[in-house]
Coordinates of C-alpha atoms in Angstrom, one line a residue:
M1 CA -7.2 -64.3 -31.4
G2 CA -3.8 -65.5 -30.7
K3 CA -1.9 -63.9 -28.2
Q4 CA -0.3 -60.8 -28.7
T5 CA 3.7 -60.7 -29.2
V6 CA 6.8 -57.7 -28.2
A7 CA 6.0 -56.4 -31.4
E8 CA 2.3 -56.0 -31.2
Q9 CA 2.3 -54.4 -28.1
F10 CA 4.8 -51.9 -29.0
V11 CA 2.7 -51.2 -32.3
D12 CA -0.7 -51.7 -30.2
L13 CA 1.2 -48.4 -27.9
L14 CA 1.8 -46.6 -30.5
A15 CA -0.9 -46.5 -31.9
R16 CA -3.2 -45.6 -28.5
A17 CA -0.3 -42.5 -27.8
G18 CA -1.5 -40.9 -30.8
V19 CA 1.5 -42.3 -33.4
R20 CA -0.1 -42.2 -37.2
R21 CA 3.0 -43.3 -38.6
L22 CA 6.7 -44.9 -38.3
Y23 CA 9.0 -43.7 -40.8
G24 CA 12.2 -46.4 -41.6
V25 CA 14.0 -48.3 -43.9
V26 CA 13.0 -52.4 -43.2
G27 CA 15.6 -55.1 -41.7
D28 CA 15.9 -58.3 -40.4
S29 CA 15.9 -57.2 -37.1
L30 CA 13.2 -55.3 -37.6
N31 CA 10.9 -57.5 -39.6
P32 CA 8.4 -58.4 -36.1
V33 CA 7.9 -54.9 -35.8
V34 CA 7.0 -54.1 -39.3
D35 CA 4.9 -57.4 -39.6
A36 CA 3.0 -55.6 -37.0
V37 CA 2.6 -52.1 -38.4
R38 CA 1.3 -54.2 -41.8
R39 CA -1.7 -55.8 -39.4
N40 CA -2.3 -53.1 -37.4
A41 CA -4.8 -50.7 -39.4
A42 CA -3.9 -47.9 -36.8
I43 CA -0.1 -46.8 -38.0
D44 CA 1.2 -46.5 -41.1
W45 CA 4.9 -48.2 -42.3
I46 CA 6.7 -45.2 -44.2
Q47 CA 9.9 -47.0 -46.4
V48 CA 12.4 -44.2 -46.7
R49 CA 15.8 -44.5 -48.7
H50 CA 18.0 -44.1 -45.4
E51 CA 16.7 -43.8 -42.0
E52 CA 18.6 -40.7 -41.3
S53 CA 15.3 -38.6 -43.6
A54 CA 13.1 -41.2 -40.9
A55 CA 14.3 -39.2 -38.4
F56 CA 14.2 -35.7 -40.1
A57 CA 10.4 -36.4 -40.7
A58 CA 9.3 -37.8 -37.6
G59 CA 11.1 -34.9 -35.8
A60 CA 9.1 -32.8 -38.7
E61 CA 5.8 -33.8 -38.1
A62 CA 6.3 -33.6 -34.4
Q63 CA 7.4 -30.0 -34.4
L64 CA 4.6 -29.6 -36.8
T65 CA 1.7 -31.2 -34.4
G66 CA 3.3 -31.1 -31.5
R67 CA 2.4 -34.7 -30.6
L68 CA 4.4 -37.6 -30.0
A69 CA 5.9 -39.3 -34.1
A70 CA 8.3 -42.4 -34.4
C71 CA 11.0 -43.7 -36.8
A72 CA 12.6 -47.5 -36.4
G73 CA 16.1 -48.7 -37.5
S74 CA 17.5 -52.0 -37.7
C75 CA 20.2 -53.2 -35.8
G76 CA 23.5 -52.3 -35.5
P77 CA 24.5 -49.6 -39.7
G78 CA 20.4 -48.9 -39.6
N79 CA 19.7 -47.3 -36.5
L80 CA 22.7 -45.4 -36.0
H81 CA 22.1 -44.0 -39.4
L82 CA 18.9 -42.8 -36.9
I83 CA 21.2 -40.8 -35.0
N84 CA 21.9 -37.2 -36.6
G85 CA 17.7 -36.5 -37.2
L86 CA 17.0 -37.6 -33.8
Y87 CA 19.9 -35.5 -32.6
D88 CA 18.0 -32.4 -34.1
A89 CA 14.4 -33.3 -32.8
H90 CA 15.7 -33.1 -29.7
R91 CA 17.2 -30.2 -30.1
S92 CA 14.4 -28.8 -31.4
M93 CA 12.2 -30.4 -28.3
A94 CA 10.1 -32.9 -30.3
P95 CA 8.4 -35.6 -29.1
V96 CA 9.6 -38.4 -31.3
L97 CA 10.2 -41.8 -30.2
A98 CA 13.0 -43.9 -31.8
L99 CA 12.8 -47.7 -32.1
A100 CA 16.9 -49.1 -32.4
S101 CA 16.4 -52.6 -33.3
H102 CA 18.7 -55.2 -31.8
I103 CA 21.0 -57.9 -32.7
P104 CA 19.7 -61.4 -31.1
S105 CA 20.1 -61.2 -27.5
S106 CA 21.9 -64.0 -27.1
E107 CA 24.7 -62.8 -29.2
I108 CA 24.7 -59.6 -27.7
G109 CA 28.1 -58.4 -26.3
S110 CA 30.0 -61.2 -28.2
G111 CA 31.2 -59.0 -31.2
Y112 CA 28.4 -60.1 -33.3
F113 CA 27.7 -59.4 -37.4
Q114 CA 26.9 -55.5 -36.6
E115 CA 26.8 -55.3 -33.1
T116 CA 26.4 -52.1 -32.1
H117 CA 25.7 -50.8 -28.3
P118 CA 22.6 -48.5 -29.4
D119 CA 21.2 -48.5 -25.5
R120 CA 24.8 -46.3 -24.8
L121 CA 24.6 -45.0 -28.3
F122 CA 21.7 -42.8 -28.2
G123 CA 21.9 -41.3 -24.4
E124 CA 23.2 -37.6 -25.2
C125 CA 20.6 -37.1 -28.2
S126 CA 17.7 -38.5 -26.4
H127 CA 15.6 -38.0 -22.4
Y128 CA 15.4 -42.0 -22.7
C129 CA 17.2 -44.6 -23.5
E130 CA 17.1 -48.0 -22.7
L131 CA 17.5 -52.0 -23.8
I132 CA 14.3 -54.2 -24.0
S133 CA 16.2 -57.4 -22.7
S134 CA 13.0 -59.6 -21.8
P135 CA 9.4 -60.0 -22.6
R136 CA 8.9 -59.4 -19.5
Q137 CA 9.8 -55.9 -19.4
M138 CA 6.3 -55.0 -21.9
P139 CA 4.6 -52.3 -21.6
R140 CA 6.6 -50.4 -19.4
V141 CA 9.8 -49.6 -21.0
P142 CA 7.6 -48.1 -24.0
Q143 CA 5.5 -46.5 -21.8
T144 CA 8.1 -44.7 -19.8
A145 CA 9.7 -43.7 -23.1
I146 CA 6.6 -42.0 -24.5
Q147 CA 6.5 -40.5 -21.1
H148 CA 9.6 -38.6 -21.5
A149 CA 9.6 -38.1 -25.2
V150 CA 5.9 -36.1 -25.0
G151 CA 6.8 -34.7 -21.1
R152 CA 10.1 -33.6 -21.6
S153 CA 9.6 -32.6 -25.0
G154 CA 12.3 -34.9 -26.7
V155 CA 13.1 -37.9 -28.0
S156 CA 13.2 -41.5 -26.0
V157 CA 15.0 -44.7 -27.5
V158 CA 13.5 -48.2 -27.4
A159 CA 16.7 -51.5 -28.3
L160 CA 14.1 -54.1 -28.9
P161 CA 16.5 -57.0 -30.3
G162 CA 14.7 -58.9 -32.9
D163 CA 14.3 -62.5 -31.2
I164 CA 12.3 -60.4 -28.7
A165 CA 9.6 -58.2 -30.5
A166 CA 8.9 -62.1 -31.9
L167 CA 8.5 -63.6 -28.6
P168 CA 5.2 -64.0 -26.6
A169 CA 4.0 -61.1 -24.4
P170 CA 3.1 -61.5 -20.8
E171 CA -0.1 -62.1 -20.0
R172 CA -2.1 -59.0 -17.9
A173 CA 0.6 -56.9 -18.7
E174 CA 0.1 -53.6 -16.5
E175 CA -1.2 -51.3 -19.1
H176 CA -1.6 -47.9 -17.7
A177 CA -2.9 -44.2 -19.3
L178 CA -0.7 -42.5 -21.4
V179 CA 0.5 -38.9 -20.6
T180 CA -0.2 -37.9 -24.9
T181 CA 0.3 -33.7 -24.0
R182 CA 2.1 -31.3 -21.5
P183 CA 0.4 -29.3 -18.9
S184 CA 0.4 -25.6 -18.5
V185 CA 3.2 -24.1 -16.1
R186 CA 2.5 -21.3 -13.8
P187 CA 5.3 -19.4 -11.6
G188 CA 4.7 -19.3 -8.2
D189 CA 3.5 -15.5 -7.0
A190 CA 6.8 -15.0 -5.6
E191 CA 8.3 -15.1 -8.9
I192 CA 5.3 -13.2 -10.5
D193 CA 5.5 -10.3 -7.9
A194 CA 9.2 -9.4 -8.2
L195 CA 9.0 -9.8 -11.8
A196 CA 6.5 -6.7 -12.1
R197 CA 8.6 -4.8 -9.4
M198 CA 11.5 -4.9 -12.6
V199 CA 9.2 -4.0 -14.9
D200 CA 8.0 -0.6 -12.7
A201 CA 11.3 -0.2 -12.3
A202 CA 13.1 -0.2 -16.2
D203 CA 12.8 2.7 -17.8
R204 CA 14.0 1.2 -20.6
V205 CA 12.3 -2.5 -21.7
T206 CA 13.1 -4.8 -24.5
L207 CA 11.7 -8.0 -24.7
F208 CA 13.4 -10.9 -27.1
C209 CA 11.2 -14.2 -28.2
G210 CA 12.2 -17.3 -29.4
S211 CA 9.8 -20.1 -30.2
G212 CA 9.0 -20.7 -27.0
T213 CA 6.0 -17.5 -27.6
A214 CA 4.7 -20.2 -29.9
G215 CA 0.9 -19.9 -29.1
A216 CA 1.5 -16.8 -26.2
H217 CA 1.2 -14.0 -29.5
A218 CA -1.6 -13.0 -28.3
E219 CA -0.4 -12.1 -24.1
V220 CA 3.4 -10.4 -26.2
M221 CA 1.4 -8.0 -28.0
A222 CA -0.4 -7.0 -24.5
F223 CA 2.7 -6.7 -22.4
A224 CA 4.7 -4.9 -25.7
E225 CA 1.8 -2.2 -25.3
R226 CA 1.7 -2.1 -21.8
V227 CA 4.7 -0.8 -21.2
K228 CA 5.8 0.4 -24.6
A229 CA 8.3 -1.9 -25.5
P230 CA 10.3 -2.7 -28.7
V231 CA 10.1 -6.8 -29.5
G232 CA 13.0 -8.3 -31.1
H233 CA 13.3 -12.4 -31.9
A234 CA 15.3 -14.9 -32.5
L235 CA 15.1 -17.5 -35.3
R236 CA 13.2 -19.6 -33.9
G237 CA 10.9 -17.4 -32.8
K238 CA 10.2 -15.3 -36.2
E239 CA 7.5 -17.0 -37.4
W240 CA 5.8 -17.0 -33.6
I241 CA 6.4 -13.4 -33.3
Q242 CA 6.8 -10.7 -36.1
Y243 CA 3.5 -11.1 -37.9
D244 CA 0.1 -8.6 -36.6
N245 CA 3.1 -6.9 -34.6
P246 CA 3.3 -2.9 -34.1
Y247 CA 6.1 -3.4 -31.9
D248 CA 8.9 -5.5 -34.4
V249 CA 12.3 -4.5 -34.2
G250 CA 13.6 -7.0 -36.1
M251 CA 15.9 -10.4 -35.4
S252 CA 19.5 -11.0 -34.0
G253 CA 22.1 -13.1 -33.7
L254 CA 24.2 -14.1 -37.0
L255 CA 21.7 -14.0 -39.3
G256 CA 20.5 -10.6 -37.6
Y257 CA 18.2 -7.6 -39.1
G258 CA 17.5 -4.0 -38.1
A259 CA 17.8 -2.6 -34.6
A260 CA 17.0 -5.5 -31.9
Y261 CA 20.5 -5.6 -31.5
E262 CA 20.1 -1.8 -30.1
A263 CA 17.5 -2.7 -28.5
T264 CA 18.4 -5.9 -26.6
H265 CA 21.3 -3.4 -25.5
E266 CA 20.7 0.1 -24.9
C267 CA 17.3 -0.8 -23.3
D268 CA 17.9 -1.2 -18.9
L269 CA 15.6 -4.6 -18.5
L270 CA 16.6 -7.2 -21.0
M271 CA 12.9 -9.9 -20.7
L272 CA 13.5 -13.0 -22.8
L273 CA 10.9 -14.5 -23.4
G274 CA 11.1 -18.3 -24.6
T275 CA 15.1 -18.6 -25.8
D276 CA 17.7 -20.7 -25.6
F277 CA 19.5 -18.6 -27.9
P278 CA 22.8 -19.9 -27.7
Y279 CA 25.2 -16.7 -29.4
N280 CA 25.2 -15.0 -26.0
A281 CA 28.2 -13.0 -27.4
F282 CA 24.7 -11.7 -29.2
L283 CA 23.6 -10.7 -26.1
P284 CA 24.3 -7.7 -23.5
D285 CA 26.5 -7.5 -20.2
D286 CA 25.3 -4.3 -18.4
V287 CA 21.6 -4.3 -18.4
K288 CA 19.7 -6.2 -16.1
I289 CA 18.3 -9.7 -17.9
V290 CA 14.8 -11.6 -16.2
Q291 CA 14.7 -14.9 -18.7
V292 CA 11.1 -17.4 -18.9
D293 CA 11.4 -20.4 -19.6
V294 CA 9.0 -23.5 -19.5
R295 CA 12.8 -25.7 -19.4
P296 CA 14.7 -24.8 -15.9
E297 CA 17.8 -25.6 -17.6
H298 CA 18.0 -23.4 -19.9
L299 CA 17.3 -20.2 -17.4
G300 CA 20.7 -18.6 -16.9
R301 CA 22.9 -20.5 -19.2
R302 CA 23.9 -17.4 -22.0
S303 CA 23.7 -15.3 -20.3
K304 CA 24.1 -14.0 -15.8
L305 CA 19.9 -12.9 -15.0
D306 CA 19.0 -10.9 -12.6
L307 CA 15.6 -13.0 -12.4
A308 CA 14.9 -16.0 -13.0
V309 CA 11.1 -17.4 -14.1
W310 CA 10.3 -21.1 -14.8
G311 CA 7.1 -20.8 -16.5
D312 CA 5.5 -21.5 -19.9
V313 CA 5.4 -17.8 -22.0
R314 CA 1.8 -17.6 -22.3
E315 CA 0.5 -17.9 -18.9
T316 CA 3.6 -15.4 -17.3
L317 CA 2.6 -12.8 -19.1
R318 CA -1.5 -13.5 -18.1
C319 CA -0.3 -13.4 -14.6
L320 CA 1.8 -10.8 -15.0
T321 CA 0.5 -7.8 -17.2
P322 CA -2.1 -6.8 -14.7
K323 CA 0.2 -6.8 -12.3
V324 CA 2.0 -3.9 -13.7
R325 CA 1.9 -0.4 -14.3
A326 CA 1.2 1.0 -17.4
K327 CA 3.9 2.6 -19.4
T328 CA 3.2 6.1 -21.3
D329 CA 6.1 6.9 -22.4
R330 CA 7.1 5.6 -26.0
Q331 CA 10.5 7.8 -26.3
F332 CA 12.8 4.8 -26.5
L333 CA 10.3 2.9 -28.1
N334 CA 9.5 4.6 -31.2
R335 CA 13.7 5.3 -31.5
M336 CA 14.0 1.5 -31.8
L337 CA 11.3 1.6 -34.5
K338 CA 12.8 4.3 -36.1
K339 CA 16.4 2.3 -36.3
H340 CA 15.0 -0.3 -37.8
A341 CA 13.5 1.3 -40.6
D342 CA 16.5 2.8 -41.3
A343 CA 18.3 -0.1 -40.8
L344 CA 15.7 -2.1 -43.0
E345 CA 15.8 0.7 -45.6
G346 CA 19.9 0.5 -45.8
K347 CA 20.1 -3.0 -46.3
V348 CA 17.1 -3.4 -49.1
R349 CA 18.8 -0.5 -51.4
A350 CA 21.8 -3.3 -52.1
Y351 CA 19.4 -5.9 -53.6
T352 CA 16.6 -3.9 -55.7
R353 CA 19.2 -2.7 -58.7
R354 CA 18.5 -4.8 -61.7
V355 CA 18.1 -8.1 -60.0
D356 CA 15.2 -9.2 -62.1
K357 CA 18.4 -8.8 -65.3
H358 CA 21.1 -10.6 -62.7
I359 CA 22.6 -13.4 -64.0
P360 CA 23.0 -15.0 -62.2
I361 CA 19.7 -15.2 -60.4
H362 CA 20.7 -13.7 -57.2
P363 CA 19.3 -16.0 -54.5
E364 CA 17.0 -13.1 -52.9
Y365 CA 15.1 -12.8 -56.3
V366 CA 14.2 -16.2 -55.4
A367 CA 13.1 -16.0 -51.7
S368 CA 11.1 -12.4 -52.3
V369 CA 9.5 -14.2 -55.6
L370 CA 9.1 -17.5 -53.9
D371 CA 7.8 -15.8 -50.8
E372 CA 5.0 -13.8 -52.6
E373 CA 3.8 -17.0 -55.1
A374 CA 3.2 -19.4 -52.2
A375 CA 0.2 -20.0 -49.9
G376 CA -0.1 -18.3 -47.0
D377 CA -0.3 -21.1 -44.7
A378 CA 2.2 -22.9 -46.3
V379 CA 4.8 -24.8 -44.7
F380 CA 7.9 -24.2 -46.2
T381 CA 11.2 -26.6 -44.8
V382 CA 14.9 -24.8 -44.5
D383 CA 18.3 -25.9 -45.7
T384 CA 20.5 -25.2 -43.0
G385 CA 23.5 -23.0 -44.6
M386 CA 23.1 -20.1 -47.3
C387 CA 18.7 -21.6 -47.6
N388 CA 18.7 -19.7 -43.4
V389 CA 19.2 -16.3 -44.5
W390 CA 17.1 -16.3 -47.5
A391 CA 14.7 -17.3 -45.1
A392 CA 15.2 -14.9 -41.8
R393 CA 15.0 -12.3 -44.0
Y394 CA 12.6 -13.0 -47.0
L395 CA 9.5 -15.7 -45.9
T396 CA 7.2 -13.3 -44.5
P397 CA 4.6 -14.9 -41.4
N398 CA 1.1 -14.5 -41.0
G399 CA 0.5 -17.0 -37.7
R400 CA -0.5 -19.5 -41.3
R401 CA 3.0 -20.5 -42.3
R402 CA 5.4 -23.0 -40.2
V403 CA 9.2 -23.1 -40.8
I404 CA 10.7 -25.6 -39.6
G405 CA 15.0 -26.3 -40.1
S406 CA 18.0 -27.9 -38.8
F407 CA 18.2 -24.5 -36.1
T408 CA 19.6 -25.6 -33.2
H409 CA 21.5 -28.5 -34.4
G410 CA 22.4 -27.5 -37.9
S411 CA 23.0 -30.1 -39.5
M412 CA 22.8 -30.3 -43.9
A413 CA 20.3 -32.4 -45.9
N414 CA 17.5 -31.1 -43.4
A415 CA 14.9 -29.6 -45.9
V416 CA 13.3 -32.6 -48.1
P417 CA 13.4 -35.2 -45.9
Q418 CA 11.2 -33.4 -42.9
A419 CA 9.4 -32.0 -45.8
I420 CA 7.9 -35.7 -46.2
G421 CA 7.2 -35.7 -42.3
A422 CA 5.4 -32.4 -43.1
Q423 CA 3.1 -33.9 -46.2
F424 CA 2.1 -37.0 -44.9
L425 CA 0.5 -34.3 -42.3
D426 CA -1.5 -33.5 -45.1
R427 CA -1.4 -34.1 -48.4
G428 CA -3.5 -30.8 -49.3
R429 CA -1.4 -28.7 -47.7
Q430 CA 1.3 -26.7 -50.1
V431 CA 5.5 -28.0 -48.4
V432 CA 8.2 -25.8 -50.1
S433 CA 11.5 -27.4 -49.2
M434 CA 14.4 -25.2 -49.8
S435 CA 17.3 -26.5 -50.4
G436 CA 20.8 -26.6 -51.1
D437 CA 22.8 -27.5 -54.0
G438 CA 25.0 -29.8 -51.1
G439 CA 22.2 -30.5 -48.7
F440 CA 20.1 -32.3 -51.8
A441 CA 22.8 -33.8 -52.8
M442 CA 23.8 -35.3 -49.9
L443 CA 20.5 -36.9 -49.2
M444 CA 18.6 -36.8 -52.6
G445 CA 17.9 -40.7 -52.3
D446 CA 15.0 -39.3 -50.2
F447 CA 13.5 -37.6 -53.7
L448 CA 12.0 -40.9 -54.5
T449 CA 10.8 -41.0 -51.4
L450 CA 8.8 -38.1 -53.0
V451 CA 7.8 -40.1 -55.9
Q452 CA 6.9 -43.8 -54.8
Y453 CA 3.8 -42.2 -52.2
D454 CA 2.9 -39.5 -54.7
L455 CA 4.1 -36.3 -52.2
P456 CA 3.1 -32.8 -53.4
V457 CA 5.9 -31.2 -51.9
K458 CA 7.9 -29.0 -54.1
V459 CA 11.6 -28.5 -53.6
V460 CA 13.2 -24.7 -54.6
L461 CA 16.9 -26.2 -54.9
F462 CA 18.8 -22.4 -54.4
N463 CA 21.8 -24.2 -56.8
N464 CA 25.2 -22.3 -56.5
S465 CA 27.1 -25.5 -56.7
S466 CA 29.2 -24.0 -54.0
L467 CA 28.5 -24.4 -49.8
G468 CA 28.2 -20.9 -49.4
M469 CA 27.7 -20.6 -46.0
V470 CA 31.2 -22.4 -45.1
E471 CA 33.1 -20.8 -48.2
L472 CA 32.0 -17.3 -46.3
E473 CA 32.8 -18.9 -42.4
M474 CA 36.4 -19.5 -44.3
M475 CA 36.3 -15.9 -46.0
V476 CA 35.3 -14.6 -42.4
S477 CA 38.5 -15.9 -41.0
G478 CA 40.8 -14.8 -43.6
L479 CA 41.2 -17.4 -45.3
P480 CA 40.7 -19.1 -49.0
S481 CA 37.9 -21.4 -49.6
Y482 CA 39.1 -24.4 -50.7
G483 CA 37.1 -27.7 -51.0
T484 CA 33.8 -26.2 -51.5
T485 CA 32.9 -25.7 -55.0
N486 CA 30.2 -28.6 -56.2
L487 CA 30.0 -30.0 -59.4
N488 CA 26.5 -30.3 -59.6
P489 CA 24.0 -32.5 -62.6
D490 CA 20.6 -30.9 -64.2
F491 CA 18.7 -31.5 -61.4
A492 CA 15.9 -31.2 -63.5
E493 CA 16.6 -33.5 -65.4
I494 CA 17.2 -35.9 -62.2
A495 CA 13.4 -34.9 -60.9
R496 CA 12.3 -36.1 -64.4
A497 CA 14.1 -39.4 -64.2
A498 CA 12.7 -39.8 -61.2
G499 CA 9.3 -39.4 -62.7
A500 CA 8.6 -35.8 -60.9
Y501 CA 8.5 -32.3 -62.1
G502 CA 11.5 -30.6 -62.9
E503 CA 12.5 -27.1 -64.7
R504 CA 15.4 -25.2 -64.5
V505 CA 15.8 -22.1 -64.7
E506 CA 19.1 -20.0 -65.5
K507 CA 16.8 -16.1 -66.2
P508 CA 15.4 -13.8 -63.2
K509 CA 12.4 -13.3 -66.3
H510 CA 12.1 -17.0 -66.2
L511 CA 11.4 -17.2 -62.2
R512 CA 8.3 -16.2 -61.3
A513 CA 6.5 -18.6 -64.5
A514 CA 8.8 -21.7 -63.6
L515 CA 7.2 -21.2 -59.8
R516 CA 3.8 -20.8 -60.6
S517 CA 3.9 -24.3 -62.5
A518 CA 6.0 -25.9 -59.7
L519 CA 3.6 -25.0 -57.8
R520 CA 0.4 -25.9 -59.7
Y521 CA 1.6 -29.4 -60.2
K522 CA 0.1 -32.0 -58.5
G523 CA 2.5 -34.0 -57.7
P524 CA 6.6 -34.3 -56.5
A525 CA 8.7 -31.2 -58.5
L526 CA 11.4 -29.7 -58.4
L527 CA 12.6 -26.3 -59.4
D528 CA 16.8 -26.3 -60.6
V529 CA 17.5 -22.5 -59.4
V530 CA 20.7 -21.6 -60.9
T531 CA 21.9 -18.6 -58.2
D532 CA 24.8 -16.1 -57.7
P533 CA 27.7 -18.4 -56.1
N534 CA 28.9 -14.3 -54.8
A535 CA 26.1 -13.2 -54.0
L536 CA 28.2 -13.2 -50.3
S537 CA 29.1 -10.1 -48.9
I538 CA 30.9 -10.0 -45.3
P539 CA 31.4 -6.5 -43.4
P540 CA 33.9 -4.1 -44.8
K541 CA 35.9 -4.9 -41.3
I542 CA 36.9 -8.6 -39.9
R543 CA 37.7 -8.2 -36.3
A544 CA 39.0 -11.1 -34.4
E545 CA 35.2 -11.6 -32.5
M546 CA 33.9 -13.1 -35.4
V547 CA 36.3 -16.3 -36.1
T548 CA 35.0 -18.1 -33.6
G549 CA 31.0 -19.0 -34.7
F550 CA 30.9 -15.4 -35.9
A551 CA 30.6 -14.0 -32.0
L552 CA 29.9 -10.4 -32.8
S553 CA 30.3 -8.4 -29.4
A554 CA 30.9 -4.8 -31.6
S555 CA 29.7 -5.7 -34.8
K556 CA 25.7 -5.8 -34.9
V557 CA 25.6 -7.9 -38.2
V558 CA 27.6 -10.6 -39.5
L559 CA 25.7 -10.6 -44.0
E560 CA 24.2 -8.1 -45.6
G561 CA 22.1 -8.2 -47.3
G562 CA 18.3 -7.6 -48.2
V563 CA 14.6 -8.1 -46.3
G564 CA 11.8 -8.8 -48.9
R565 CA 8.7 -7.3 -47.6
M566 CA 9.8 -7.4 -44.5
V567 CA 10.5 -3.0 -44.7
Q568 CA 7.0 -2.9 -45.9
M569 CA 6.5 -3.9 -41.9
A570 CA 8.6 -1.3 -40.3
R571 CA 7.6 1.6 -42.9
S572 CA 4.2 0.7 -41.6
N573 CA 4.6 0.6 -38.0
L574 CA 6.5 3.5 -38.8
R575 CA 3.7 5.3 -40.1
N576 CA 1.6 4.5 -36.8
L577 CA 3.4 6.5 -34.7
P578 CA 1.9 9.1 -32.8
R579 CA 3.2 12.2 -34.4
P580 CA 3.8 15.5 -32.0

């Protein structure tokens, strides 16, 4: 057996770390690595049409599994295309290793063809970003990159010149055991005791939950029951905390609904659990606030804290719950549950009249029917913009469904590429891309990736021929919409021409049957649903606070609209209230 090359050793390391796919676009500087993948049975090369899609796909895979995923780009423009998807993965705390191949090592710094400096360019969207300039740096640099990505839950980037990749790897190179999972983090006894004292001293406690409550549903519910606390959530906390939740008071923020805003402002102790909620204008400034987070750099950067607790939400609550006195007064909780149900009832009425006859189709109606028809364990990938609104308000979590989007980075065009990564994980699991026409068109080339690999992703296209969220932003700012209209083709015809299932729906009476046909289809499918571009509404009074980033400190809701089956959940919770 011949001596390993640097590229072969690099690919072996990825395989040892659990990586099963390397997403990317081939190119000359990347050829030694791609050839090493070809000869390694443990890892597959996934050819996408755009490197940005490669990074999004890897990020989605990492978010769904919690394990390391990988992508690659060739020198210069190739790896530059990775950057947007890597930003998204990094800000979503997804462990991703990106290989940025580089120009010939002897030409670095000479202004060579396609020269960039990836070791500098990716610094802001990674925990670790280094250049391999000698084979003697192997395998330490990629090993270190893997440890950073997994240990700190984010992106690592390795820049590797093509000529270095083709050289022999050093003999007897030291290889150490790779860390591929994160430990649990328990706060110290002093912090737990201080938190218990604050909870016992508070009459009205509210929990506000983010994605850090993943895996902690039982612990959050047990604690909420013990202290009679309403439970609100951020968008990224919805899938983890809203289901089977008799304390649910909805979501706060730009897309918020229900009584989460009131619950966070009318308590006397607000506990932020595993959330780096960015909209500080929606957080109170006159109540005591405790934040629990596994990332210490998140503590206190959105609001002034009375106590910062460094630890996993699950481990923290396991330690805390037995230490706090059980509360018996449900008055605050019951009042918030009633407010929540009343708020949802008011919203629902706006989109329950003749929606099955309205042309163009209400997008809310599309999302509602999709929620009913999709599988109980479906993975939804959601484009940024109005699709975020429909997903937040109409997709019903149940503990088995997953919802992935660019919820922190806020990039367009994320849904189809993320669906690629989700579907490669499990071809038998239903994956639905909720795409806007603007986002879909931006990276439409990677619909061909679905066809090439026969990935059975279902693209439900909310086609309002506009950049709807941007129009809303302009209206809120008092500006006329401009530059937001899209002249679109019949996307269903494009899907059929590409070799996939395609159907266009213009009448609501045809929607459910068309959805069922698309969801049953064995391969990739696209449903082009023509939706109402005017399905937006804004508050009756435009306040100055709305203009910058929708900072609504005085108003509770930016968008009005339906909330799907969540009203049934709220009604169920009300029925469970004890009678006086």
